[in-house]
Coordinates of C-alpha atoms and ligand atoms in Angstrom, one line a residue:
X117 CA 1.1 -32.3 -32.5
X118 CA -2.5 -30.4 -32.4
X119 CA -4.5 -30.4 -29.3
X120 CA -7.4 -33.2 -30.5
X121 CA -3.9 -35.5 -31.7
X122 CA -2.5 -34.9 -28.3
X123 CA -5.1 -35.9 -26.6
X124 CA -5.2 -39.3 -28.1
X125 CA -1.7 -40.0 -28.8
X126 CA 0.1 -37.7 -26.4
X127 CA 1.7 -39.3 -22.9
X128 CA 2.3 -43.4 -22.9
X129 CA -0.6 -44.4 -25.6
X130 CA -1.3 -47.9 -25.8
X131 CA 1.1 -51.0 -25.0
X132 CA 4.1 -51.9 -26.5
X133 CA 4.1 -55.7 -24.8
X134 CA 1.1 -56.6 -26.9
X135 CA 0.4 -53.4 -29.2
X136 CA -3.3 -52.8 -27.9
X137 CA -3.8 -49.5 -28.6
X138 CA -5.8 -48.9 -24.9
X139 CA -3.4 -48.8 -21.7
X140 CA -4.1 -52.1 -19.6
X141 CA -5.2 -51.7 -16.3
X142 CA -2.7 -52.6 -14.1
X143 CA -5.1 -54.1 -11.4
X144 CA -1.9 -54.5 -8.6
X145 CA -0.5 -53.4 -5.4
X146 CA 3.2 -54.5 -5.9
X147 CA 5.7 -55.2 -8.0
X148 CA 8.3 -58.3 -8.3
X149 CA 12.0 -56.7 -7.6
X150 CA 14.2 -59.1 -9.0
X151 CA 16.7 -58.5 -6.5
X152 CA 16.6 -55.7 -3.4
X153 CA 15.5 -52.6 -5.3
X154 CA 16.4 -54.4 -8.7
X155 CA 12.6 -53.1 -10.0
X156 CA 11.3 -52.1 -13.2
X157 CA 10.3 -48.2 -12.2
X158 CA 7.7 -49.4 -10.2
X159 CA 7.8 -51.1 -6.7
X160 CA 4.0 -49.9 -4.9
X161 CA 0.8 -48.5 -6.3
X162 CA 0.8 -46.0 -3.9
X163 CA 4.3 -44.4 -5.1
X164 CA 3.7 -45.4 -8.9
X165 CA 1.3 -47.5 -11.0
X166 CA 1.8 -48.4 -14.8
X167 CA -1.5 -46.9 -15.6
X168 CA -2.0 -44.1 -13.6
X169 CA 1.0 -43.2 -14.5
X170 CA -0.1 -43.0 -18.3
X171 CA -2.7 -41.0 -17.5
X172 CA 0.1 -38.7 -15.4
X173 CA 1.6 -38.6 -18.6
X174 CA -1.0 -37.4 -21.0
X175 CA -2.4 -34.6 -18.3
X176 CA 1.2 -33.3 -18.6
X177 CA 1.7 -33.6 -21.9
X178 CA -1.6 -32.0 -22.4
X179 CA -1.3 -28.7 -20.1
X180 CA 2.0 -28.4 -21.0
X181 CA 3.9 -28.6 -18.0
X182 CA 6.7 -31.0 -16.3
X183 CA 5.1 -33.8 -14.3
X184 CA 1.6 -34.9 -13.8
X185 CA 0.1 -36.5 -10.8
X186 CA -3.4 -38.0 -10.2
X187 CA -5.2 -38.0 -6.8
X188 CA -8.6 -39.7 -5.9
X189 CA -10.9 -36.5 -6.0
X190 CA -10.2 -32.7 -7.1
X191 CA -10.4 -31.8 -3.8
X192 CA -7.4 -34.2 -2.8
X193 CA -5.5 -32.7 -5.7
X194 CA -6.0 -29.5 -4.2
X195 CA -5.3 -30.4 -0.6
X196 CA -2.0 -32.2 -1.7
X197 CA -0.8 -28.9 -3.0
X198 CA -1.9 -27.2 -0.2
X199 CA 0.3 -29.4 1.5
X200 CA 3.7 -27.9 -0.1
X201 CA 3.4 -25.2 2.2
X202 CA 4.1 -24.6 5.6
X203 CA 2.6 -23.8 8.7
X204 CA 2.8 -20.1 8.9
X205 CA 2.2 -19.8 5.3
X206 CA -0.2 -17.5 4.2
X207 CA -1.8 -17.9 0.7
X208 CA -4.0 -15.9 -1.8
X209 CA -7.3 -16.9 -3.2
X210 CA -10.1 -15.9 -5.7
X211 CA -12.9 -14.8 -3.7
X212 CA -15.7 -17.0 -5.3
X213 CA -13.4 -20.5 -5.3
X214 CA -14.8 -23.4 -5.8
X215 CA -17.2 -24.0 -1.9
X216 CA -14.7 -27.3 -1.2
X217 CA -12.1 -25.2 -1.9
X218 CA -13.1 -22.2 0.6
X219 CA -14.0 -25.4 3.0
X220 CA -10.8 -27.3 3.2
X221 CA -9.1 -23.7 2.9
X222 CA -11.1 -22.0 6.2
X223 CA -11.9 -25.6 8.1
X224 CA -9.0 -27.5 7.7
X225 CA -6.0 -26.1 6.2
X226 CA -6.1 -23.2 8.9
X227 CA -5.6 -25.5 11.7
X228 CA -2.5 -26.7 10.6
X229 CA -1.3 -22.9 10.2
X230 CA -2.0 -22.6 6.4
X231 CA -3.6 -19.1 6.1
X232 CA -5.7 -17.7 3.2
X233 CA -7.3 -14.6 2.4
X234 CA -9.8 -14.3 -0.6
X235 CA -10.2 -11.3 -3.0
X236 CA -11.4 -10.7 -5.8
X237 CA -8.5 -11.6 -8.1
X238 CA -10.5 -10.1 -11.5
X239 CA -9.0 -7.0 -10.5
X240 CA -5.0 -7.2 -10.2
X241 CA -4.8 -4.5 -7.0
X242 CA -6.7 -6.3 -4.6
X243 CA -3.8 -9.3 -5.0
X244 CA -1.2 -6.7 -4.2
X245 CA -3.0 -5.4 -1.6
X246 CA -3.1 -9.2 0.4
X247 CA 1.1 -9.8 0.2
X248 CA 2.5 -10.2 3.5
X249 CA 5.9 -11.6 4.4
X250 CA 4.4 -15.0 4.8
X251 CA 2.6 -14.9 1.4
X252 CA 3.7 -17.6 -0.2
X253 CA 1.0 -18.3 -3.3
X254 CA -1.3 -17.1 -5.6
X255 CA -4.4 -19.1 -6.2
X256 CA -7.0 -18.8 -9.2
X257 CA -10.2 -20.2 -10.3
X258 CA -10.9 -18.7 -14.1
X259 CA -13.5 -18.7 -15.0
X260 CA -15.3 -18.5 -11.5
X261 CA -18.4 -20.0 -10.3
X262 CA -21.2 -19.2 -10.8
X263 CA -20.6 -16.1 -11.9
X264 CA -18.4 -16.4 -14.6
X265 CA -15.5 -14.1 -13.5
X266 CA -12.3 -13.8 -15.1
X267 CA -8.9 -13.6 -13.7
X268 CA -5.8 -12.5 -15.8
X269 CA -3.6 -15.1 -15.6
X270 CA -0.1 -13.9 -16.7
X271 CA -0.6 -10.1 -14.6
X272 CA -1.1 -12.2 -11.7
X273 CA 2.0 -14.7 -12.1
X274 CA 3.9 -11.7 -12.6
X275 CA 2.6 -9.8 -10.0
X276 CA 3.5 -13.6 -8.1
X277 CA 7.0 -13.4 -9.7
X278 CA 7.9 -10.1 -8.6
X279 CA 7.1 -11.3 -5.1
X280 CA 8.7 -14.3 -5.2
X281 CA 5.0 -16.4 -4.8
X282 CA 3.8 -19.2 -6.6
X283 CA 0.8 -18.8 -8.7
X284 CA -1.5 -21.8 -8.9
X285 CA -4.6 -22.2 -11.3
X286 CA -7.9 -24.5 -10.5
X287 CA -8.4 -25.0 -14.5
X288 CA -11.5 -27.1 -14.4
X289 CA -13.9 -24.3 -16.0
X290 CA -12.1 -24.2 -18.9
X291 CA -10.0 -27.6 -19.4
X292 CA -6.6 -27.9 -21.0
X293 CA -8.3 -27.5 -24.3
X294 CA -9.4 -24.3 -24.4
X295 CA -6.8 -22.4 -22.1
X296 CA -3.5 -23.8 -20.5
X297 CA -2.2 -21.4 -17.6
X298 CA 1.6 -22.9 -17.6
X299 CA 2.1 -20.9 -20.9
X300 CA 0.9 -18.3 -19.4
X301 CA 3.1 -18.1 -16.6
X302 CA 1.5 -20.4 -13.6
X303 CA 3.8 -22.8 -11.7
X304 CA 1.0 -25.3 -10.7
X305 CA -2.5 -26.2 -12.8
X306 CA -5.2 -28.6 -11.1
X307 CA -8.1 -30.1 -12.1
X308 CA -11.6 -31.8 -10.7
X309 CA -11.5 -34.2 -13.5
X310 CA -14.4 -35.2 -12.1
X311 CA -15.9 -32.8 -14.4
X312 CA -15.1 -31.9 -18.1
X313 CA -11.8 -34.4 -18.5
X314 CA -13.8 -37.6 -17.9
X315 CA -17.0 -36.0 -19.2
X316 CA -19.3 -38.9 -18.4
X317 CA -20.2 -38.3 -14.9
X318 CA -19.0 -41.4 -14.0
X319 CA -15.6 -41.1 -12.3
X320 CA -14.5 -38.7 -9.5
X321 CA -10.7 -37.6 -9.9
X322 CA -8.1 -34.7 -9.9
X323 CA -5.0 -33.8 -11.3
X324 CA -2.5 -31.6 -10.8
X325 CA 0.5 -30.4 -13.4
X326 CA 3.4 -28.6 -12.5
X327 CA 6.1 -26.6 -14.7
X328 CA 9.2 -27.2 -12.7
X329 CA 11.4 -30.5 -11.8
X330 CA 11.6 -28.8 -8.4
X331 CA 8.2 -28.8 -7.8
X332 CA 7.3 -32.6 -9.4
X333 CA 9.7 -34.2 -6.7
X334 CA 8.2 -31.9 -4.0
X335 CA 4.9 -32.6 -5.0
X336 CA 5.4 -36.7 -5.9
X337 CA 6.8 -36.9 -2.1
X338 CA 3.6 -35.5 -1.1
X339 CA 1.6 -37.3 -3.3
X340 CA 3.5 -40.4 -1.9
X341 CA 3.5 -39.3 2.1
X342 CA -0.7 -38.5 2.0
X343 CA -1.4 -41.2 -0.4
X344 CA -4.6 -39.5 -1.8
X345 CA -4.2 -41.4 -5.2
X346 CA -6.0 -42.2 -7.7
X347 CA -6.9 -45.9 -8.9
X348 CA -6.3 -47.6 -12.0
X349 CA -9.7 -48.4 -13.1
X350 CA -10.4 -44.8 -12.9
X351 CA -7.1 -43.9 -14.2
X352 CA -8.1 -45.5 -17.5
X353 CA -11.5 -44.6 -17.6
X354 CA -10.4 -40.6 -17.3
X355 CA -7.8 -41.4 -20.6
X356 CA -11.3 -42.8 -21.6
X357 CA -12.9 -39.4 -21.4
X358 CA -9.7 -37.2 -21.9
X359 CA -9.5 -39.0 -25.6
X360 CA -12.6 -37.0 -26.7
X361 CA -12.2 -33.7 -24.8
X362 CA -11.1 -31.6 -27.7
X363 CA -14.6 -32.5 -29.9
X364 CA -16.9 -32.4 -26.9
X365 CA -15.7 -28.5 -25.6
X366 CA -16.1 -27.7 -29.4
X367 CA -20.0 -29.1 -29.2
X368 CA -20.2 -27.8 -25.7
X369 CA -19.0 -24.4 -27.3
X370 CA -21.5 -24.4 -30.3
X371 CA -24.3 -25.4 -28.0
X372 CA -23.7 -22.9 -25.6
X373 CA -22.7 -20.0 -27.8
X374 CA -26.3 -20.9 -29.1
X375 CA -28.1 -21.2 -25.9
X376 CA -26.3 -17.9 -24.7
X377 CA -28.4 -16.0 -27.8
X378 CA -31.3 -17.6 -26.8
X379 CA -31.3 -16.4 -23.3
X380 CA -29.9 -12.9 -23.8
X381 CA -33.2 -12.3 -26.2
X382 CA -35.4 -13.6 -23.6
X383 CA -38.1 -11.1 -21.9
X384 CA -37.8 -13.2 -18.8
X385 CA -34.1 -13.1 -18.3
X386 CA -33.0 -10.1 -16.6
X387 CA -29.1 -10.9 -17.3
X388 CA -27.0 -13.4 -18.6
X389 CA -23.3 -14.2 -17.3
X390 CA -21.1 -16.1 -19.9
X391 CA -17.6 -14.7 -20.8
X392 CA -18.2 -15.0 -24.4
X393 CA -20.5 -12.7 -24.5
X394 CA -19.5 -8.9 -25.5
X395 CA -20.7 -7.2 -22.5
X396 CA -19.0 -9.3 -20.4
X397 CA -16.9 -7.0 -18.3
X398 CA -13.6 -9.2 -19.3
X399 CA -14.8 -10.3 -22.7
X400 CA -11.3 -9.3 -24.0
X401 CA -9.2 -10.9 -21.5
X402 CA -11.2 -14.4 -22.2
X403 CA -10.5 -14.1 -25.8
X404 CA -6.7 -13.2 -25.1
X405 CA -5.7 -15.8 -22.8
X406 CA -8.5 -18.8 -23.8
X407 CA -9.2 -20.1 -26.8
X408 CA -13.2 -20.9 -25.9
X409 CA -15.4 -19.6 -23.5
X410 CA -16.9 -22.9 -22.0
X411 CA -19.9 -24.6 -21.4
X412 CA -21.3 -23.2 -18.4
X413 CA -23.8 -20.5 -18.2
X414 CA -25.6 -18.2 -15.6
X415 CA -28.6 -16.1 -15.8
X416 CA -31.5 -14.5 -13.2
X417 CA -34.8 -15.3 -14.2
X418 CA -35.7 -12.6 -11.8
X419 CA -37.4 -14.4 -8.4
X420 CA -37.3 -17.9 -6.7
X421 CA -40.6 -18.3 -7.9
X422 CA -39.3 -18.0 -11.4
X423 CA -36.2 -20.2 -11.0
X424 CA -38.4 -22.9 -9.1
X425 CA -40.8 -23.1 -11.9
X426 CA -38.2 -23.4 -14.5
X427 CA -36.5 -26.3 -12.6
X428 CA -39.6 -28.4 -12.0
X429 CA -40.3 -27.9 -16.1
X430 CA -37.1 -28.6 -17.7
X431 CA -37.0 -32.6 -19.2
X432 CA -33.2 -32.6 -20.5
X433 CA -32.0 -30.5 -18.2
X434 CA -30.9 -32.6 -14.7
X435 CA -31.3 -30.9 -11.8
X436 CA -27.9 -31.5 -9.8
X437 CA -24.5 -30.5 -8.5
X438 CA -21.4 -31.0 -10.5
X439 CA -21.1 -29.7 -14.1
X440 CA -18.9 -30.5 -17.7
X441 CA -20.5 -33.7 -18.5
X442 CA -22.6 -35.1 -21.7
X443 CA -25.5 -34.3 -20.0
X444 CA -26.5 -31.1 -19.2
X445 CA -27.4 -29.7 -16.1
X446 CA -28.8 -27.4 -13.6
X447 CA -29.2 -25.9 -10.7
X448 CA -29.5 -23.2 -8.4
X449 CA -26.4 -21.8 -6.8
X450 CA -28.1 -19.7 -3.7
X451 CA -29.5 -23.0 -2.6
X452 CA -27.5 -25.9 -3.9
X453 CA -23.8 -25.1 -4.0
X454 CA -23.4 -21.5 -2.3
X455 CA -25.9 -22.3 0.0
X456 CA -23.4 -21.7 3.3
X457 CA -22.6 -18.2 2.1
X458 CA -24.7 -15.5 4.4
X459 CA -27.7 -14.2 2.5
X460 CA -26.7 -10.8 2.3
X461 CA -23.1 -11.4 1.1
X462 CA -24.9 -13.5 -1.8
X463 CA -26.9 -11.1 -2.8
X464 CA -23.8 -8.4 -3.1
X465 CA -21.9 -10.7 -5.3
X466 CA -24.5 -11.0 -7.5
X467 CA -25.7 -14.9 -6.3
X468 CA -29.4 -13.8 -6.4
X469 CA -32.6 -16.1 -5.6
X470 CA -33.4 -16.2 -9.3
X471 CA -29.7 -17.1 -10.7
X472 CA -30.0 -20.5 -12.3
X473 CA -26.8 -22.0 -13.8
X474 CA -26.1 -24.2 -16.3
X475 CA -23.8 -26.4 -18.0
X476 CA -24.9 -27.0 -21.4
X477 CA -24.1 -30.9 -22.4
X478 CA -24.1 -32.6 -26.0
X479 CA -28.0 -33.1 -26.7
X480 CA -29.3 -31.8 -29.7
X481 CA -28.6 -27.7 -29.3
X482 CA -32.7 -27.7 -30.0
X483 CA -34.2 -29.9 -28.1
X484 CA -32.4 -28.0 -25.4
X485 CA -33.6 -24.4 -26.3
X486 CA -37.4 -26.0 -27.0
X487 CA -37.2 -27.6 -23.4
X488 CA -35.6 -23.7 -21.7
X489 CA -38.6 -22.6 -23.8
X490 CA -41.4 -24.0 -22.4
X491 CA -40.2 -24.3 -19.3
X492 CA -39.9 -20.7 -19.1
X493 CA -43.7 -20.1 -20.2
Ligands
PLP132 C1 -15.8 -29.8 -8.5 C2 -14.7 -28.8 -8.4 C3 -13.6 -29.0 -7.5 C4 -13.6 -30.2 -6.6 O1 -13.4 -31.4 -7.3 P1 -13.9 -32.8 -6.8 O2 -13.5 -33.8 -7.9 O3 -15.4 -32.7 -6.6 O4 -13.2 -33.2 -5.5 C5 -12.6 -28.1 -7.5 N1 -12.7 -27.0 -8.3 C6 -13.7 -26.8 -9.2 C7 -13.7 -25.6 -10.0 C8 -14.7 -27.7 -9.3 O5 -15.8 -27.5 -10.1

């Protein structure tokens, strides 16, 4: 099966009891047992639902890996597998994670005894560097945000191997169409499907995959203990959006690639962050290891003043938080999403005043560049 046919008939498609070709929503809390444990594979919506399992299924399927498991936010994804460790455990992470992610890492995790450090994973010797007796993970966000960094996924799992360490991937950027980490050597690969999977910014969710039966009972009894799940309605409404990922990254991809031009010819733009792009310091690595470069884009315009006057002008362009939808977007990281990082600290990553991102939706490629146009005037 290609990716676009396994995205619509991969995992459970449909039902067999009546042959509708959508998965029902199994709207329940509990399940009949016809004697004492005499079930059907389910017996509570907390430890297993019908549909969310389908959609448990297909994520699976679709990254390639051994179980699937769907929790009520990204960020709960993320917290459940936080929760396979220990406390004492120490873990590595990409320096510019996701903000909840450095949150839930620095304000919560670490008082139960779950310690991180964060480097800069782009460049393989600073992970090395980090290992400690206690280490017991790798984690990576690739591409980053909102700088576009890239992280080589299969030198750090086997820098992670060598080490005995498990390396886990936040895949959101780039979605299980364009790159899947399992194949290239992760253990674990989560997800805000909040973003690209259900594409319609209309449902908040995550999901996680793992490549090991060891790892699926450890992480279902966590799933099952925390109870951070996901709900049916939602559950069908991400198949919903999953069923069209592979042709919306390939508009996303066409739109952006074009927007990307745009921008890089601009006298006002001062630089322009987008893997795709040749001078992108890991422009080869993207190509190796994805298969597309994405949808989302950054670029200085210079000042505040400038990025101000381009976000009060844009029409199609929403100014907001969040990112991978049919809608594009856009915002300004030093003062929307990295906003709790200390000024000088932005500045020497590179998270200037004028760095506006974007993520480039499914209008009419034109309409977009004519709006960026004028609004840049
Ligand atoms: C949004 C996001 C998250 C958090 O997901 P939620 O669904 O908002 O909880 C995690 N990682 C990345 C890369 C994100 O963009």
């Amino acid at each position: 099966m290609k990716r676009k046919t396994r995205l619509i008939h991969g995992g459970i498609a449909g039902d067999p009891h009546t042959g509708a070709v959508s998965v029902p929503i199994y709207q329940v809390s509990t399940y009949k047992q016809e004697g004492v444990g005499g079930h059907k594979g389910f017996e509570y919506s907390r430890t297993g639902n019908p549909t969310r399992h389908a959609l448990e299924e297909l994520i699976a399927d679709v990254e390639g890996g051994k179980a699937g498991f769907a929790f009520g936010s990204g960020m709960a994804a993320i917290t459940a597998v936080m929760m396979l460790f220990n406390s004492g455990d120490h873990v590595i992470l990409t320096d510019d994670v996701y903000g909840g992610t450095y949150r839930v890492m620095t304000k919560v995790l670490n008082r139960v005894g779950i310690d991180s450090t964060f480097v800069d994973t782009s460049n393989l010797d600073n992970i090395e560097k980090e290992i400690r007796s206690n280490t017991k993970a790798i984690y990576i966000e690739t591409p980053t945000n909102p700088l576009l960094k890239i992280t080589d996924i299969e030198g750090a799992a086997k820098i992670a191997k060598q080490h005995n360490l498990l390396t886990i991937v936040d895949n959101t950027f780039s979605t299980p169409y364009w790159q899947n980490p399992i194949e290239q050597g992760a253990d674990i690969v989560l997800h805000s499907a909040t973003k690209y999977l259900g594409g319609h910014s209309d449902v908040v969710a995550g999901l996680v995959v793992v490549n090991s039966e060891q790892l699926a009972e450890d992480l279902h009894f966590v799933q099952n203990s925390t109870g951070g799940v996901l709900g049916p309605q939602d559950s069908w409404l991400l198949m919903r959006g999953m069923k069209t990922l592979g042709i919306r990254m390939e508009e996303h991809e066409e739109n952006t690639r074009k927007i990307v031009d745009f921008l890089t010819n601009h006298p006002q733009v001062t630089k322009v962050y987008y893997p795709g792009l040749a001078s992108h310091p890991n422009h080869e690595l993207a190509k190796k290891q994805g298969r597309g470069f994405g949808g989302m884009v950054s670029f200085d315009v210079g000042s505040q003043e400038a990025a101000d006057k381009l976000l009060n002008s844009v029409k199609y362009f929403t100014l907001a938080e969040s990112l991978g939808a049919v809608e594009s977007l856009i915002s300004v990281p030093a003062r929307m999403t990295h906003a709790s990082i200390p000024a000088d600290r932005r500045q020497q990553l590179g998270i200037t005043d004028g760095l506006v991102r974007i993520s480039v939706g499914l209008e009419d490629v034109e309409d977009l560049i004519e709006d960026l146009t004028t609004a840049m005037k």
